[in-house]
Amino acid sequence: MSHSTDDRRVLAEIEQRLARDDPQLFALFATLIQRFPPVPEESRPSSGRRGRRNLRRPAAILFALIAVLGLILTALLSAQPSPPPGEDTRPGTHSGALLNPPAR
């Protein structure tokens, strides 16, 4: 990552303060930087951000499919059943044949 001159100056000041305030921590950071030098941004793989973007689209599609399926199931399960063919009763009413006692 390229830094502007102001950023570099501020980072140099922070580095100097750290070296003055906590020399052991500064030495540890210096050792880590020597062992693991920073990788230039041009050579870094850019798949980190792309990987997240590539997962967003399938996740959104999956969520949409689940939502549509849920709406369809809700509509099917909450619909009132239609009367059998040949019977013209309104929902909630019973045919008289089942309620009348048999003739003697």
C-alpha atoms as an extended CHARMM CRD file, in Angstrom:
* protein
*
       104  EXT
         1         1  MET       CA              0.0000000000        0.0000000000        0.0000000000  PROA      1               0.0000000000
         2         2  SER       CA              1.5220000000        3.3030000000       -1.0210000000  PROA      2               0.0000000000
         3         3  HSD       CA              1.3850000000        6.0510000000        1.5380000000  PROA      3               0.0000000000
         4         4  SER       CA              1.4060000000        9.7830000000        1.0130000000  PROA      4               0.0000000000
         5         5  THR       CA              4.2540000000       11.8110000000        2.4890000000  PROA      5               0.0000000000
         6         6  ASP       CA              2.0210000000       12.9800000000        5.3440000000  PROA      6               0.0000000000
         7         7  ASP       CA              1.1100000000        9.3960000000        6.1910000000  PROA      7               0.0000000000
         8         8  ARG       CA              4.7480000000        8.3570000000        6.1160000000  PROA      8               0.0000000000
         9         9  ARG       CA              5.7050000000       11.2390000000        8.3920000000  PROA      9               0.0000000000
        10        10  VAL       CA              2.9700000000       10.3440000000       10.8950000000  PROA      10              0.0000000000
        11        11  LEU       CA              3.9750000000        6.6700000000       10.8310000000  PROA      11              0.0000000000
        12        12  ALA       CA              7.6260000000        7.6210000000       11.4030000000  PROA      12              0.0000000000
        13        13  GLU       CA              6.6120000000        9.7280000000       14.4190000000  PROA      13              0.0000000000
        14        14  ILE       CA              4.5860000000        6.8350000000       15.8520000000  PROA      14              0.0000000000
        15        15  GLU       CA              7.5180000000        4.4980000000       15.2970000000  PROA      15              0.0000000000
        16        16  GLN       CA              9.8810000000        6.8810000000       17.0930000000  PROA      16              0.0000000000
        17        17  ARG       CA              7.5000000000        7.2390000000       20.0520000000  PROA      17              0.0000000000
        18        18  LEU       CA              7.1150000000        3.4790000000       20.2940000000  PROA      18              0.0000000000
        19        19  ALA       CA             10.9000000000        3.0000000000       20.2360000000  PROA      19              0.0000000000
        20        20  ARG       CA             11.2390000000        5.5590000000       23.0130000000  PROA      20              0.0000000000
        21        21  ASP       CA              8.2550000000        4.4310000000       25.1640000000  PROA      21              0.0000000000
        22        22  ASP       CA              8.5000000000        0.6410000000       24.8410000000  PROA      22              0.0000000000
        23        23  PRO       CA             11.8200000000       -0.5380000000       23.4070000000  PROA      23              0.0000000000
        24        24  GLN       CA             10.9960000000       -4.2370000000       23.9230000000  PROA      24              0.0000000000
        25        25  LEU       CA              7.7780000000       -4.0150000000       21.9080000000  PROA      25              0.0000000000
        26        26  PHE       CA              9.5810000000       -2.0220000000       19.2300000000  PROA      26              0.0000000000
        27        27  ALA       CA             12.2880000000       -4.7080000000       19.0320000000  PROA      27              0.0000000000
        28        28  LEU       CA              9.6050000000       -7.3810000000       18.7280000000  PROA      28              0.0000000000
        29        29  PHE       CA              7.9180000000       -5.5200000000       15.8720000000  PROA      29              0.0000000000
        30        30  ALA       CA             11.2710000000       -4.9950000000       14.1490000000  PROA      30              0.0000000000
        31        31  THR       CA             12.0240000000       -8.7240000000       14.4140000000  PROA      31              0.0000000000
        32        32  LEU       CA              8.6050000000       -9.6510000000       13.0400000000  PROA      32              0.0000000000
        33        33  ILE       CA              8.9860000000       -7.2510000000       10.1170000000  PROA      33              0.0000000000
        34        34  GLN       CA             12.3990000000       -8.7560000000        9.3110000000  PROA      34              0.0000000000
        35        35  ARG       CA             11.0370000000      -12.3080000000        9.4340000000  PROA      35              0.0000000000
        36        36  PHE       CA              7.8160000000      -11.5370000000        7.5770000000  PROA      36              0.0000000000
        37        37  PRO       CA              8.3960000000       -8.5840000000        5.2590000000  PROA      37              0.0000000000
        38        38  PRO       CA              5.2730000000       -6.8150000000        3.9730000000  PROA      38              0.0000000000
        39        39  VAL       CA              4.0240000000       -8.0960000000        0.6280000000  PROA      39              0.0000000000
        40        40  PRO       CA              3.5640000000       -5.4060000000       -2.0360000000  PROA      40              0.0000000000
        41        41  GLU       CA             -0.0740000000       -4.8570000000       -2.8850000000  PROA      41              0.0000000000
        42        42  GLU       CA              0.4190000000       -5.6450000000       -6.5830000000  PROA      42              0.0000000000
        43        43  SER       CA              1.4940000000       -9.2130000000       -5.8140000000  PROA      43              0.0000000000
        44        44  ARG       CA             -1.2980000000       -9.9130000000       -3.3290000000  PROA      44              0.0000000000
        45        45  PRO       CA             -4.1310000000      -12.0490000000       -4.6100000000  PROA      45              0.0000000000
        46        46  SER       CA             -7.3170000000      -10.0370000000       -4.8180000000  PROA      46              0.0000000000
        47        47  SER       CA             -9.5310000000      -13.0640000000       -4.2340000000  PROA      47              0.0000000000
        48        48  GLY       CA            -10.3280000000      -12.0110000000       -0.6560000000  PROA      48              0.0000000000
        49        49  ARG       CA            -12.8270000000       -9.3880000000       -1.6890000000  PROA      49              0.0000000000
        50        50  ARG       CA            -13.9970000000      -11.2760000000       -4.7390000000  PROA      50              0.0000000000
        51        51  GLY       CA            -14.6670000000      -14.3550000000       -2.6390000000  PROA      51              0.0000000000
        52        52  ARG       CA            -17.0830000000      -12.4320000000       -0.4650000000  PROA      52              0.0000000000
        53        53  ARG       CA            -18.8050000000      -10.9090000000       -3.4640000000  PROA      53              0.0000000000
        54        54  ASN       CA            -19.0820000000      -14.2870000000       -5.1350000000  PROA      54              0.0000000000
        55        55  LEU       CA            -20.8360000000      -15.6650000000       -2.0650000000  PROA      55              0.0000000000
        56        56  ARG       CA            -23.3160000000      -12.8030000000       -1.8050000000  PROA      56              0.0000000000
        57        57  ARG       CA            -25.1440000000      -13.5500000000       -5.0450000000  PROA      57              0.0000000000
        58        58  PRO       CA            -25.7890000000      -17.2690000000       -4.3790000000  PROA      58              0.0000000000
        59        59  ALA       CA            -26.7720000000      -16.4780000000       -0.7960000000  PROA      59              0.0000000000
        60        60  ALA       CA            -29.2480000000      -13.8510000000       -1.9940000000  PROA      60              0.0000000000
        61        61  ILE       CA            -30.6900000000      -16.2460000000       -4.5770000000  PROA      61              0.0000000000
        62        62  LEU       CA            -31.0090000000      -19.0090000000       -1.9820000000  PROA      62              0.0000000000
        63        63  PHE       CA            -32.7280000000      -16.6310000000        0.4330000000  PROA      63              0.0000000000
        64        64  ALA       CA            -35.1420000000      -15.4970000000       -2.2850000000  PROA      64              0.0000000000
        65        65  LEU       CA            -35.9900000000      -19.1070000000       -3.1980000000  PROA      65              0.0000000000
        66        66  ILE       CA            -36.6330000000      -19.9950000000        0.4330000000  PROA      66              0.0000000000
        67        67  ALA       CA            -38.8440000000      -16.9160000000        0.8310000000  PROA      67              0.0000000000
        68        68  VAL       CA            -40.8700000000      -17.7600000000       -2.3070000000  PROA      68              0.0000000000
        69        69  LEU       CA            -41.2230000000      -21.3880000000       -1.2140000000  PROA      69              0.0000000000
        70        70  GLY       CA            -42.3880000000      -20.2210000000        2.2050000000  PROA      70              0.0000000000
        71        71  LEU       CA            -44.9910000000      -17.9370000000        0.6480000000  PROA      71              0.0000000000
        72        72  ILE       CA            -46.2850000000      -20.7320000000       -1.5800000000  PROA      72              0.0000000000
        73        73  LEU       CA            -46.5150000000      -23.1770000000        1.3230000000  PROA      73              0.0000000000
        74        74  THR       CA            -48.2520000000      -20.5780000000        3.4800000000  PROA      74              0.0000000000
        75        75  ALA       CA            -50.8050000000      -19.9240000000        0.7370000000  PROA      75              0.0000000000
        76        76  LEU       CA            -51.4350000000      -23.6460000000        0.2140000000  PROA      76              0.0000000000
        77        77  LEU       CA            -51.7390000000      -24.5060000000        3.8810000000  PROA      77              0.0000000000
        78        78  SER       CA            -53.9410000000      -21.5590000000        4.7970000000  PROA      78              0.0000000000
        79        79  ALA       CA            -56.3930000000      -21.9970000000        1.9010000000  PROA      79              0.0000000000
        80        80  GLN       CA            -59.8230000000      -23.3120000000        2.8670000000  PROA      80              0.0000000000
        81        81  PRO       CA            -60.6010000000      -26.7010000000        1.3760000000  PROA      81              0.0000000000
        82        82  SER       CA            -63.1550000000      -26.7430000000       -1.3980000000  PROA      82              0.0000000000
        83        83  PRO       CA            -66.2820000000      -28.8920000000       -0.9900000000  PROA      83              0.0000000000
        84        84  PRO       CA            -66.3270000000      -32.2730000000       -2.7010000000  PROA      84              0.0000000000
        85        85  PRO       CA            -67.8050000000      -32.3190000000       -6.2130000000  PROA      85              0.0000000000
        86        86  GLY       CA            -71.5970000000      -32.3010000000       -6.2340000000  PROA      86              0.0000000000
        87        87  GLU       CA            -71.9330000000      -30.7190000000       -2.7860000000  PROA      87              0.0000000000
        88        88  ASP       CA            -72.8490000000      -27.0340000000       -2.6440000000  PROA      88              0.0000000000
        89        89  THR       CA            -72.4420000000      -26.2600000000        1.0300000000  PROA      89              0.0000000000
        90        90  ARG       CA            -70.8340000000      -23.1560000000        2.3550000000  PROA      90              0.0000000000
        91        91  PRO       CA            -67.8100000000      -23.5480000000        4.5960000000  PROA      91              0.0000000000
        92        92  GLY       CA            -68.8530000000      -23.9690000000        8.2180000000  PROA      92              0.0000000000
        93        93  THR       CA            -72.2630000000      -25.4860000000        7.4720000000  PROA      93              0.0000000000
        94        94  HSD       CA            -73.1650000000      -29.1570000000        7.5690000000  PROA      94              0.0000000000
        95        95  SER       CA            -75.4540000000      -31.1150000000        5.3450000000  PROA      95              0.0000000000
        96        96  GLY       CA            -78.7260000000      -32.0490000000        7.0290000000  PROA      96              0.0000000000
        97        97  ALA       CA            -78.3450000000      -35.7780000000        6.3420000000  PROA      97              0.0000000000
        98        98  LEU       CA            -75.6970000000      -36.2340000000        8.9980000000  PROA      98              0.0000000000
        99        99  LEU       CA            -77.5330000000      -34.3030000000       11.7000000000  PROA      99              0.0000000000
       100       100  ASN       CA            -81.0490000000      -35.7690000000       11.2420000000  PROA      100             0.0000000000
       101       101  PRO       CA            -81.7380000000      -38.9900000000       13.1090000000  PROA      101             0.0000000000
       102       102  PRO       CA            -82.8180000000      -41.9560000000       10.9730000000  PROA      102             0.0000000000
       103       103  ALA       CA            -86.5860000000      -42.3290000000       10.4570000000  PROA      103             0.0000000000
       104       104  ARG       CA            -88.3450000000      -45.1040000000       12.4960000000  PROA      104             0.0000000000
